mmCIF file of C-alpha atoms in Angstrom:
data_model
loop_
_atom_site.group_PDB
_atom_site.id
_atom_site.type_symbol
_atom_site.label_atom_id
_atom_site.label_comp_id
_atom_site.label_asym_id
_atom_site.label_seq_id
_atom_site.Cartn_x
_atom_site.Cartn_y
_atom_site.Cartn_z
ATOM 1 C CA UNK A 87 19.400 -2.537 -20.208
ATOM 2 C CA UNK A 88 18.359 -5.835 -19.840
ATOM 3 C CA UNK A 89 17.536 -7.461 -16.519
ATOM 4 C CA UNK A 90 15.474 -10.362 -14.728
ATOM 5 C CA UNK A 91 12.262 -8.793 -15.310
ATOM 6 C CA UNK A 92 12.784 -8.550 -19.183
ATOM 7 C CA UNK A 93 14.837 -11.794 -19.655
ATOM 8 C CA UNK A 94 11.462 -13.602 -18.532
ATOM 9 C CA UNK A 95 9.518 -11.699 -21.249
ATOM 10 C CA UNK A 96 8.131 -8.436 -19.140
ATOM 11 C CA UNK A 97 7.880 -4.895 -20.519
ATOM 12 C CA UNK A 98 8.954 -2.636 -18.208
ATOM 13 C CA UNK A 99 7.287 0.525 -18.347
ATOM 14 C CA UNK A 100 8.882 2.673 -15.666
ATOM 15 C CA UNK A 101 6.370 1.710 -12.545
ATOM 16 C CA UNK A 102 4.589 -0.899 -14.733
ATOM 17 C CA UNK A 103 5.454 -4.428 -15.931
ATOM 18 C CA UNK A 104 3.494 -6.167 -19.167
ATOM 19 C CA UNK A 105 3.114 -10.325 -19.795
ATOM 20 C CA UNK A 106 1.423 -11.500 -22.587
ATOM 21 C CA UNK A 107 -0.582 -13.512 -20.101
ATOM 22 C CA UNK A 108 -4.327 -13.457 -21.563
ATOM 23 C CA UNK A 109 -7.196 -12.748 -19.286
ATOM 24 C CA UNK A 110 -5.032 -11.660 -16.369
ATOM 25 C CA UNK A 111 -7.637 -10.338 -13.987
ATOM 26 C CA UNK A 112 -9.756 -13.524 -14.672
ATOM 27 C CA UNK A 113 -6.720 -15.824 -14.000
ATOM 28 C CA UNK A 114 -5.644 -14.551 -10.684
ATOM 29 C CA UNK A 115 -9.570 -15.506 -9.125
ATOM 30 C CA UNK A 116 -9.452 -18.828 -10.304
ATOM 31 C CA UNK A 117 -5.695 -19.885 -10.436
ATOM 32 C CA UNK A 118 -2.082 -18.305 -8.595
ATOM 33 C CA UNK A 119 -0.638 -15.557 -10.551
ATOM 34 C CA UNK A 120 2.842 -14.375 -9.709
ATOM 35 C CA UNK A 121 3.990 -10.950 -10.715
ATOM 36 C CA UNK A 122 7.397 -7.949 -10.425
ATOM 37 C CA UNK A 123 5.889 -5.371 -7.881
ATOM 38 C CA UNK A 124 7.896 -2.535 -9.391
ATOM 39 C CA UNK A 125 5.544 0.029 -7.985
ATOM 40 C CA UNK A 126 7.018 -0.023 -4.529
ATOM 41 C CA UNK A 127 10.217 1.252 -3.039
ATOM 42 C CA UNK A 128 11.817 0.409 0.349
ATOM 43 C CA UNK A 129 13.858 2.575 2.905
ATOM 44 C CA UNK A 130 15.591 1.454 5.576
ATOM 45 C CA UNK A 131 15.800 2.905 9.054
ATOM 46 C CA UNK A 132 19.053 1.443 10.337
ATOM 47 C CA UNK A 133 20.832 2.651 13.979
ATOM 48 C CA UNK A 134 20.797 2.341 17.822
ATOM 49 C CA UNK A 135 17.947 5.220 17.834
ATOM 50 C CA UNK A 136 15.846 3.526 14.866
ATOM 51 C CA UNK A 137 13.221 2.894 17.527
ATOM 52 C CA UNK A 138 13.061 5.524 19.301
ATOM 53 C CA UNK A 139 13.553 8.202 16.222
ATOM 54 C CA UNK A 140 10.479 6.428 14.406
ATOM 55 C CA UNK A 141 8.456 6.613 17.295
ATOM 56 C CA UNK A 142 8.451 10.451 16.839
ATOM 57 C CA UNK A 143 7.560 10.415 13.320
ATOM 58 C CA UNK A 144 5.184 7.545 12.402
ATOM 59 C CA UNK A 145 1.477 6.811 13.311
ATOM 60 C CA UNK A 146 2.263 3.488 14.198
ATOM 61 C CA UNK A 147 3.038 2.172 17.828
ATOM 62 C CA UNK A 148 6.773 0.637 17.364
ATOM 63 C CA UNK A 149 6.534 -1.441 20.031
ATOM 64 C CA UNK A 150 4.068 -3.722 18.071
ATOM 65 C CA UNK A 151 6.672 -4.323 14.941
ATOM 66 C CA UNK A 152 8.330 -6.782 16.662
ATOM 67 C CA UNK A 153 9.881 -9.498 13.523
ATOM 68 C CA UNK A 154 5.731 -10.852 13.071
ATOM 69 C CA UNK A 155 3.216 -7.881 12.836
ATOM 70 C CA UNK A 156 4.087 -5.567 10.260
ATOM 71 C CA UNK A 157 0.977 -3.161 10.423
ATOM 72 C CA UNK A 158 0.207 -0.047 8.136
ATOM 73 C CA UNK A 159 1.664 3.669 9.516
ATOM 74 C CA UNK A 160 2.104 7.179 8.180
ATOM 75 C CA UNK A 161 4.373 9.715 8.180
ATOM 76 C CA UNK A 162 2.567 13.502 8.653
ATOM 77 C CA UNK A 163 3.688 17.239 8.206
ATOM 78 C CA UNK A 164 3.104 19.672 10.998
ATOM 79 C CA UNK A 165 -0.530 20.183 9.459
ATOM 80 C CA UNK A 166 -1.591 16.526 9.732
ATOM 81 C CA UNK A 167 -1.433 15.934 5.715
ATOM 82 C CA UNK A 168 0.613 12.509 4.916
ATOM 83 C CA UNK A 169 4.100 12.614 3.461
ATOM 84 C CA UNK A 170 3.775 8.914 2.814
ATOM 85 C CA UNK A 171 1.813 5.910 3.864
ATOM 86 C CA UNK A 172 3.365 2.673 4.294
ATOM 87 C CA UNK A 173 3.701 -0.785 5.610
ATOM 88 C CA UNK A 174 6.383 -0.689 8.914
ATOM 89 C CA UNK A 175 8.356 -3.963 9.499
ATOM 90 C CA UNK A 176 11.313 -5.067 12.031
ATOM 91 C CA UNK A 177 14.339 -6.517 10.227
ATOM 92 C CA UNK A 178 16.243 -6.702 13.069
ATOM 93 C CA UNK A 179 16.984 -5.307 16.540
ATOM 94 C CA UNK A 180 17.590 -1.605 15.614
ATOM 95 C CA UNK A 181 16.764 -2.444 11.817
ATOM 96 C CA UNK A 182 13.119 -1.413 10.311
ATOM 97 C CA UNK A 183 11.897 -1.144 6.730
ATOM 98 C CA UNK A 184 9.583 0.809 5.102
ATOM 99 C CA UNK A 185 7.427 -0.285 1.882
ATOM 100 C CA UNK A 186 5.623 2.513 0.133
ATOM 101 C CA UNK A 187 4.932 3.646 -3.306
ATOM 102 C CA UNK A 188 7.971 3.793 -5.276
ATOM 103 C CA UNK A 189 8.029 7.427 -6.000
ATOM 104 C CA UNK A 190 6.966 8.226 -2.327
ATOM 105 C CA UNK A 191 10.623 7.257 -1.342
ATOM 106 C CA UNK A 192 12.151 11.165 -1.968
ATOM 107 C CA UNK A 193 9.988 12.961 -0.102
ATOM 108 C CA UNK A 194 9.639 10.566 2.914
ATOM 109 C CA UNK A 195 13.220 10.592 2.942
ATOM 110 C CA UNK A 196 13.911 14.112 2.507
ATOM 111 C CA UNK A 197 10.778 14.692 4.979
ATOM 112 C CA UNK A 198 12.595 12.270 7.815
ATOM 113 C CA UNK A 199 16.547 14.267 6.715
ATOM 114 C CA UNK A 200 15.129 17.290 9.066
ATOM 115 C CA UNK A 201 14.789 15.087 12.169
ATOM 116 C CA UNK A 202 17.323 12.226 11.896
ATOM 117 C CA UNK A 203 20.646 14.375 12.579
ATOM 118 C CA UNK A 204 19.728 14.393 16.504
ATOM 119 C CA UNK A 205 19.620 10.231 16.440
ATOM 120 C CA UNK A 206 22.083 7.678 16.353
ATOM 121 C CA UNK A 207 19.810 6.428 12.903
ATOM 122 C CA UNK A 208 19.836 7.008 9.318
ATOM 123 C CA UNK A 209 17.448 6.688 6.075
ATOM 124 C CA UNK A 210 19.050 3.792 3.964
ATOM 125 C CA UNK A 211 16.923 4.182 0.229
ATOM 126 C CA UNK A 212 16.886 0.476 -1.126
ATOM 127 C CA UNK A 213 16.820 -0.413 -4.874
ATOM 128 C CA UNK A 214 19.039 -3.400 -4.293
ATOM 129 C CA UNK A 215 15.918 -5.154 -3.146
ATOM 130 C CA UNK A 216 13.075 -7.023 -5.173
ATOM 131 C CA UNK A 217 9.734 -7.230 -4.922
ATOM 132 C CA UNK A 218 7.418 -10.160 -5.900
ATOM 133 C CA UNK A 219 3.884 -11.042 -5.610
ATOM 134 C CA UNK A 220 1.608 -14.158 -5.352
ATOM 135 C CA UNK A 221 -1.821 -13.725 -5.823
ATOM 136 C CA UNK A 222 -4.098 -17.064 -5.572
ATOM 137 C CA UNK A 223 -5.884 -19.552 -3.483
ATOM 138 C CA UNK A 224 -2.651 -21.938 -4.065
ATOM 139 C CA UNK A 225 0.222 -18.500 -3.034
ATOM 140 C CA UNK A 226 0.564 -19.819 0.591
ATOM 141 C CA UNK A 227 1.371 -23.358 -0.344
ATOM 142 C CA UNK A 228 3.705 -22.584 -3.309
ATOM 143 C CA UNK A 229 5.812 -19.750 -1.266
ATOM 144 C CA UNK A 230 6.104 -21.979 1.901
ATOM 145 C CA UNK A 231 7.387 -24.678 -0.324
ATOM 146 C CA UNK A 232 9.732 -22.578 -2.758
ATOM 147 C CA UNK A 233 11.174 -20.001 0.350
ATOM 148 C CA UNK A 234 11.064 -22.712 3.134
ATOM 149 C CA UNK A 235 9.254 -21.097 5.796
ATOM 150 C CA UNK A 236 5.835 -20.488 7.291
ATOM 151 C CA UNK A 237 3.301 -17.958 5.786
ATOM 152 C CA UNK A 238 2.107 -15.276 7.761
ATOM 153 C CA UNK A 239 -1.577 -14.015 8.560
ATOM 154 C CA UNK A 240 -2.552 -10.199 6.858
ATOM 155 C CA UNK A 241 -0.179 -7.427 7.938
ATOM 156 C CA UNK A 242 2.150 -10.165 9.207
ATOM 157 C CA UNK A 243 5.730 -11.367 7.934
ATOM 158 C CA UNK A 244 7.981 -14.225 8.387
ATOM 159 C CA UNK A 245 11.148 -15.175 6.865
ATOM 160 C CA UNK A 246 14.710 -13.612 8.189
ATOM 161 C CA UNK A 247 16.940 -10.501 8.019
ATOM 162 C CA UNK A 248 17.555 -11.416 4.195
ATOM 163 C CA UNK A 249 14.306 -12.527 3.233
ATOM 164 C CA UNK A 250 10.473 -11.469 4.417
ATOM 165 C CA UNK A 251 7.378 -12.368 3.347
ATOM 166 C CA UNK A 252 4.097 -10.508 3.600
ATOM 167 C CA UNK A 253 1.004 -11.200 3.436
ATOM 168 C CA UNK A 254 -1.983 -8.202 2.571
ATOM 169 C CA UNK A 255 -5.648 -8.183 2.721
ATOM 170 C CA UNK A 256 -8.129 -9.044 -0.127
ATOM 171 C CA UNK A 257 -10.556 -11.294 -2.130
ATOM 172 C CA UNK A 258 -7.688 -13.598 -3.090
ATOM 173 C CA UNK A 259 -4.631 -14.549 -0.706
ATOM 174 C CA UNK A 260 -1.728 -12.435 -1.996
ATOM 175 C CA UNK A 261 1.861 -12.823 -0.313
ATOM 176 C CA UNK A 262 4.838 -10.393 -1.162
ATOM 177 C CA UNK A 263 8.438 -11.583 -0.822
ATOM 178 C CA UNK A 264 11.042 -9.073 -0.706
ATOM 179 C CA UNK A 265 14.649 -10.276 -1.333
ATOM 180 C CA UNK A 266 18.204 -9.370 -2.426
ATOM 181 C CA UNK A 267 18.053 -8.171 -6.005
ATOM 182 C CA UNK A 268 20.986 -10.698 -6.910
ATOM 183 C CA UNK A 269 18.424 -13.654 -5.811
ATOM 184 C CA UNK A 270 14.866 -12.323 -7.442
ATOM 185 C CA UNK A 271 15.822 -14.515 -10.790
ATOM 186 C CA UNK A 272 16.289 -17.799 -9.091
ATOM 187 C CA UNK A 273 12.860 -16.842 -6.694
ATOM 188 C CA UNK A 274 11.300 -16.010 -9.822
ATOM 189 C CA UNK A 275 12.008 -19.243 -11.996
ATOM 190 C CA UNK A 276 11.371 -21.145 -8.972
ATOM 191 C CA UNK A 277 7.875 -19.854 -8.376
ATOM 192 C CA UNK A 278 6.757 -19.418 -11.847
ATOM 193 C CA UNK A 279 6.698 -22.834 -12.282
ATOM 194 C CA UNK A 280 3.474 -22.442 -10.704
ATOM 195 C CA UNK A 281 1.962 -19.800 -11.176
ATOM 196 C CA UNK A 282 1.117 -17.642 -14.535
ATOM 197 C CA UNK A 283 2.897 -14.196 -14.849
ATOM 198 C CA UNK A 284 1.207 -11.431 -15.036
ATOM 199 C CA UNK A 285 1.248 -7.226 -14.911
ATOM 200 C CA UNK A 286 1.871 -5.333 -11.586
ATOM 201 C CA UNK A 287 -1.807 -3.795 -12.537
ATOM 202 C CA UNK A 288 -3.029 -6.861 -11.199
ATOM 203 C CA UNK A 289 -1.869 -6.451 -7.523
ATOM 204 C CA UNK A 290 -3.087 -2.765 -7.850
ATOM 205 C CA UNK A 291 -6.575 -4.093 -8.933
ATOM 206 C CA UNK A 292 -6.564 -6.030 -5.368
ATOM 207 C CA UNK A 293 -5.400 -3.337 -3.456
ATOM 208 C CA UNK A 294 -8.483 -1.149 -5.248
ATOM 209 C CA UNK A 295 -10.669 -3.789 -4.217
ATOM 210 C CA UNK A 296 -9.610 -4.172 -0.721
ATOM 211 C CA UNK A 297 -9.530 -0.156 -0.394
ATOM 212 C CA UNK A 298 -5.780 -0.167 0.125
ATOM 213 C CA UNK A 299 -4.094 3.131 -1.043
ATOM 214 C CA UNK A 300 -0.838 3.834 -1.506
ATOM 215 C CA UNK A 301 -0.088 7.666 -1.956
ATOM 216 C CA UNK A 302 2.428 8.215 -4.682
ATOM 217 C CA UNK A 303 5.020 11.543 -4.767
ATOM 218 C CA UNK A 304 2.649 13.493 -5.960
ATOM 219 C CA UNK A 305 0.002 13.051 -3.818
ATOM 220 C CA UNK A 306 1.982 13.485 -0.711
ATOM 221 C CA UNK A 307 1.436 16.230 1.804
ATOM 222 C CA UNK A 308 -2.341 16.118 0.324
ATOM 223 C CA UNK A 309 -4.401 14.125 2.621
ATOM 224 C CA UNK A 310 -5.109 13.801 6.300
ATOM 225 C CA UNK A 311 -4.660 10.005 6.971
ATOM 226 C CA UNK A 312 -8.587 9.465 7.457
ATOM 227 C CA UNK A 313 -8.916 10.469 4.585
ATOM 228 C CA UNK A 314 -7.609 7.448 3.011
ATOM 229 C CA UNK A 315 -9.612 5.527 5.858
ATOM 230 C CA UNK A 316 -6.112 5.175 7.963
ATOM 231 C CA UNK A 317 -7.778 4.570 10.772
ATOM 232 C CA UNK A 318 -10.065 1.755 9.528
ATOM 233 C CA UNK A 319 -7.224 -0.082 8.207
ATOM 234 C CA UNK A 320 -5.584 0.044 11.831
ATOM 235 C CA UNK A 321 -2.789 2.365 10.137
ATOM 236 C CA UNK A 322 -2.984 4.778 13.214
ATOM 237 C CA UNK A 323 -2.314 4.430 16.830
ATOM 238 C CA UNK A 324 -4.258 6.381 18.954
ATOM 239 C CA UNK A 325 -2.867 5.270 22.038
ATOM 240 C CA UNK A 326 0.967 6.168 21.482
ATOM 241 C CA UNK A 327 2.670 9.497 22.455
ATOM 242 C CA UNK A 328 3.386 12.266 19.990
ATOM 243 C CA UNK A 329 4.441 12.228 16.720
ATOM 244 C CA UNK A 330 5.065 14.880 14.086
ATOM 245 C CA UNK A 331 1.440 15.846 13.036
ATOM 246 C CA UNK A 332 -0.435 13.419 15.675
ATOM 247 C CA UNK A 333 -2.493 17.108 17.621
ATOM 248 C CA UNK A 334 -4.523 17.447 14.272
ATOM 249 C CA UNK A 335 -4.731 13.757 13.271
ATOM 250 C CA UNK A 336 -6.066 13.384 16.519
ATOM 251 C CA UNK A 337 -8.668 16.428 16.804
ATOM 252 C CA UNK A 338 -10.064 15.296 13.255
ATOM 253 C CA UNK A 339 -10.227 11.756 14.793
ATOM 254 C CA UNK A 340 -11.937 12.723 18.153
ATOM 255 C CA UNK A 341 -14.622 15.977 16.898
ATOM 256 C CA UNK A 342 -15.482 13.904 13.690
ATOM 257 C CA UNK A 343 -13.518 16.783 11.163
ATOM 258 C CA UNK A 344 -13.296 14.315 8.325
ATOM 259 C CA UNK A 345 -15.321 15.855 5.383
ATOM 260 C CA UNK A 346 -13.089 13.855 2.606
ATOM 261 C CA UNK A 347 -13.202 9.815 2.946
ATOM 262 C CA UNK A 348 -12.094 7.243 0.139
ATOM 263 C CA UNK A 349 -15.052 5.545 -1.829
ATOM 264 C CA UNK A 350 -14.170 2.692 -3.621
ATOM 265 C CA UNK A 351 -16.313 2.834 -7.573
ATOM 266 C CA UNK A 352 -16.872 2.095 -10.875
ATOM 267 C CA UNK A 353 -17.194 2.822 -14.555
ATOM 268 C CA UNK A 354 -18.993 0.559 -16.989
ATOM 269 C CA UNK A 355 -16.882 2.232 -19.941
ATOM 270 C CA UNK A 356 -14.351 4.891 -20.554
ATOM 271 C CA UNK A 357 -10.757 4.855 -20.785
ATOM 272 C CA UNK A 358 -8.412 4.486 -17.295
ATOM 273 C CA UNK A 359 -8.100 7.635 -15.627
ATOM 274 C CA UNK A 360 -5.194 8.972 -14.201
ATOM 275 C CA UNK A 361 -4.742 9.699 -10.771
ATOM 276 C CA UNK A 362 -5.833 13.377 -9.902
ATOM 277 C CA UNK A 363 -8.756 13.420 -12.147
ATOM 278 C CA UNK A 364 -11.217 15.263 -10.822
ATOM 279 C CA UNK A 365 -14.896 13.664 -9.761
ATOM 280 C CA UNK A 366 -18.030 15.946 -9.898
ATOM 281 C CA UNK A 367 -21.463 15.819 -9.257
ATOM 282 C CA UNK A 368 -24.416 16.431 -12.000
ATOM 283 C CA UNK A 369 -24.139 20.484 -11.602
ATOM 284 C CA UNK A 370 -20.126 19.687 -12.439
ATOM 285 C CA UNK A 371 -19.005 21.044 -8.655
ATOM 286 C CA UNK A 372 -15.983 19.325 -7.937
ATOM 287 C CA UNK A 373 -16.413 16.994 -4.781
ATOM 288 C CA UNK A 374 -12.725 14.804 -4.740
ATOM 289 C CA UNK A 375 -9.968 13.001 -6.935
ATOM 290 C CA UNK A 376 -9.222 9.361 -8.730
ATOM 291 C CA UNK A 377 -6.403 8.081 -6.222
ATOM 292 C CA UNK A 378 -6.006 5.001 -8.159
ATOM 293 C CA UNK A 379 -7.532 3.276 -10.683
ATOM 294 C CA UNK A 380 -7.472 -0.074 -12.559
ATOM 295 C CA UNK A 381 -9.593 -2.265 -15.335
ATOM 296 C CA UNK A 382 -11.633 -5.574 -13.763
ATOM 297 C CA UNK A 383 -12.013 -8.893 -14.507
ATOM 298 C CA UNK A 384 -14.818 -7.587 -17.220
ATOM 299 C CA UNK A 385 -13.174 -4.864 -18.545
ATOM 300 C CA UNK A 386 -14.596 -2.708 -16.409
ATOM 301 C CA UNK A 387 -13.040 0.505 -14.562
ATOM 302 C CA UNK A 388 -12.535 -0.297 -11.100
ATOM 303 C CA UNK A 389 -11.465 2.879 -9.027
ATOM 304 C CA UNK A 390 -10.336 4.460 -5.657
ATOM 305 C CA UNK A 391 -11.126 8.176 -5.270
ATOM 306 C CA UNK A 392 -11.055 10.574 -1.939
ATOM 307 C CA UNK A 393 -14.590 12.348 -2.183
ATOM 308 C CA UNK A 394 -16.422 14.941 0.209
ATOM 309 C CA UNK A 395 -19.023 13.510 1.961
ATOM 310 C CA UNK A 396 -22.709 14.918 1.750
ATOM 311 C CA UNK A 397 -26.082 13.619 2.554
ATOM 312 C CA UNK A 398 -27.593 12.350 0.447
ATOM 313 C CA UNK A 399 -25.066 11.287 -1.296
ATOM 314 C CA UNK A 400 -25.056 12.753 -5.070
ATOM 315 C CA UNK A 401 -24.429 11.008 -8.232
ATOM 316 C CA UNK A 402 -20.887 11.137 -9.131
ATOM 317 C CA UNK A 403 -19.006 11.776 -12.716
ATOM 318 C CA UNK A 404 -15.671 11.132 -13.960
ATOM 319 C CA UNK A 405 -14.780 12.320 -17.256
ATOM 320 C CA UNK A 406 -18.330 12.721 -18.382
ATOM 321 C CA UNK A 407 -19.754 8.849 -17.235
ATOM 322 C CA UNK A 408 -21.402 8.117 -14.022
ATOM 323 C CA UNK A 409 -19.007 6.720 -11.498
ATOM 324 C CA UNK A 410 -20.922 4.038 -9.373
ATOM 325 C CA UNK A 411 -20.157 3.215 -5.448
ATOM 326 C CA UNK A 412 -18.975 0.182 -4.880
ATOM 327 C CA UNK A 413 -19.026 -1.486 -1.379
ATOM 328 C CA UNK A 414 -15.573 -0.841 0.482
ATOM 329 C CA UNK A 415 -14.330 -4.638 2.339
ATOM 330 C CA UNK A 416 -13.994 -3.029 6.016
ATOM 331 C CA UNK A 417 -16.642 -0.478 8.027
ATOM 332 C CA UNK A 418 -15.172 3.222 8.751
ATOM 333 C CA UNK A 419 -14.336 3.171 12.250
ATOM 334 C CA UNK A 420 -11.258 3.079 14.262
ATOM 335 C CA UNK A 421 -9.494 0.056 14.234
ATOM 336 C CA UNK A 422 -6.750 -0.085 16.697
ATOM 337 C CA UNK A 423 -3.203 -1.639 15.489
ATOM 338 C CA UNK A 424 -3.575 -3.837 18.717
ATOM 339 C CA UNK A 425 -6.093 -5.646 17.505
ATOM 340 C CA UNK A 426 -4.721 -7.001 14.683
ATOM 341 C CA UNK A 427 -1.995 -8.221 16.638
ATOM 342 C CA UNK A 428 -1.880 -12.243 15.917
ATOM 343 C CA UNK A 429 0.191 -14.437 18.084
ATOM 344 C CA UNK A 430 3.509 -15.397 16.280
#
């Protein structure tokens, strides 16, 4: 089936897209790149208890998604382990949306079906939505001229109930626009006018390199959130009441339990692993997991792993070559959601 992505010569590959682009990676440092970001989903929260139902569930304090910051969260089981991570925005009054992984969207959804009955609420799954991204040092000029309002700062939208724009951390500026499916081809031909198309890997490489993971379906229930350095990303409020898993999020938190922590490396050669591929040290004792990983500007392997911590740290291995640490953009300590709070 044909549809805007293709007709504009992309390959879809289920959560991938493919231009023809050369020299992606290298293109989106020195120009603006534009690109489908199929690997997300959205759900909906939608009701006169949206509010007050989310504040039971999420690590995020919902009094601070108020139509301008739209801040990380997480959704826990009992035990503290992440069903799904995800950026939390306000749509309307008693409207918020949730943009995760794509193939996080089932199990968040059938995770939030056992508490939602007792609120005037319910889960609306979106795929009549589209995502886009701008990646470049000329994204906030083109989308404030092509969607006719103002840009907002990191983990900050703008726009209105049809239309939001994002904006997420990294080397580059990237902005993500998320609109009515029916309107992505006219966005799309409007902002590829300036800017080169390229794969959805591209996006992923930034999120690598700004230590930004997104858990996918099979990696939920895995994880406590600092173990994806939640906390450091300002993706947990530890000054809100409870939620479902907050007692152990908050006991690793405040006795320093954390013996995982994602490490940010990479390889000079090899082939892309696949997420779950197991890291290990030179005696082959496995110490974590590939969470994501993605080739560089050089060719190179750049990846995102959750590894047990030791002192000194060992050399680490992944499928045989030597997986170097790479600096991570942000220290590991608790950053409070309040502080990233910019004035609207």
């Amino acid at each position: 089936m044909t549809d805007w992505i293709t007709r504009h010569g992309g390959e879809r590959h289920a959560a991938r897209v493919e231009f023809t682009t050369p020299e992606q990676a290298r293109r989106a440092l020195d120009a603006t790149v534009i690109t489908p970001l199929v690997q997300f989903g959205i759900l909906d929260i939608v009701g006169s208890d949206a509010e007050r139902f989310l504040q039971g569930q999420t690590s995020a304090q919902l009094n601070l998604a108020d139509g301008h910051f739209a801040g990380l969260t997480c959704f826990c089981s009992v035990k503290g382990r992440i069903i799904a991570n995800a950026q939390l925005m306000r749509v309307e009054e008693n409207h918020y949306r949730l943009l995760l992984d794509h193939s996080a969207v089932e199990p968040l959804t059938a995770h939030l079906k056992k508490f939602i009955p007792f609120y005037k609420a319910e889960l609306k799954p979106r795929d009549d939505l589209a995502l886009i991204g701008l990646i470049g040092k000329e994204a906030h000029a083109i989308a404030e001229v092509r969607l006719g309002f103002n840009t907002p700062a990191v983990w900050h939208q703008s726009g209105d109930s049809q239309r939001q724009l994002l904006a997420h951390p990294g080397h580059c500026p990237r902005l993500l626009a998320c609109v009515p499916l029916e309107a992505a081809e006219t966005l799309w031909q409007a902002l590829v006018a300036q800017a080169l198309p390229v794969n959805n890997s591209i996006w992923m490489l930034h999120d690598i390199q700004a230590g930004l993971a997104w858990l996918n379906g099979e990696q939920s229930d895995s994880y406590l959130p600092q173990m994806i350095n939640w906390e450091a990303l300002g993706g947990i409020s530890f000054k809100k009441g409870c939620y479902t898993g907050q007692e152990v999020v908050a006991r690793a938190h405040f006795r320093g339990q954390v013996k995982k922590r994602l490490m940010r490396g990479q390889l000079d050669n090899g082939e892309l692993p696949f997420a779950g591929t197991h890291i290990v040290d030179d005696a082959d004792k496995r110490l974590g997991e590939v969470i994501s990983a993605e080739y560089d500007a050089y060719g190179k392997v750049e990846v995102l792993a959750v590894v047990t911590q030791r002192e000194p740290e060992p050399e680490l291995y992944l499928d045989g070559h030597r997986l170097q640490r790479l600096k991570l953009p942000y220290r590991i300590e608790r950053v409070d959601p309040e502080q990233l709070v910019v004035d609207a």
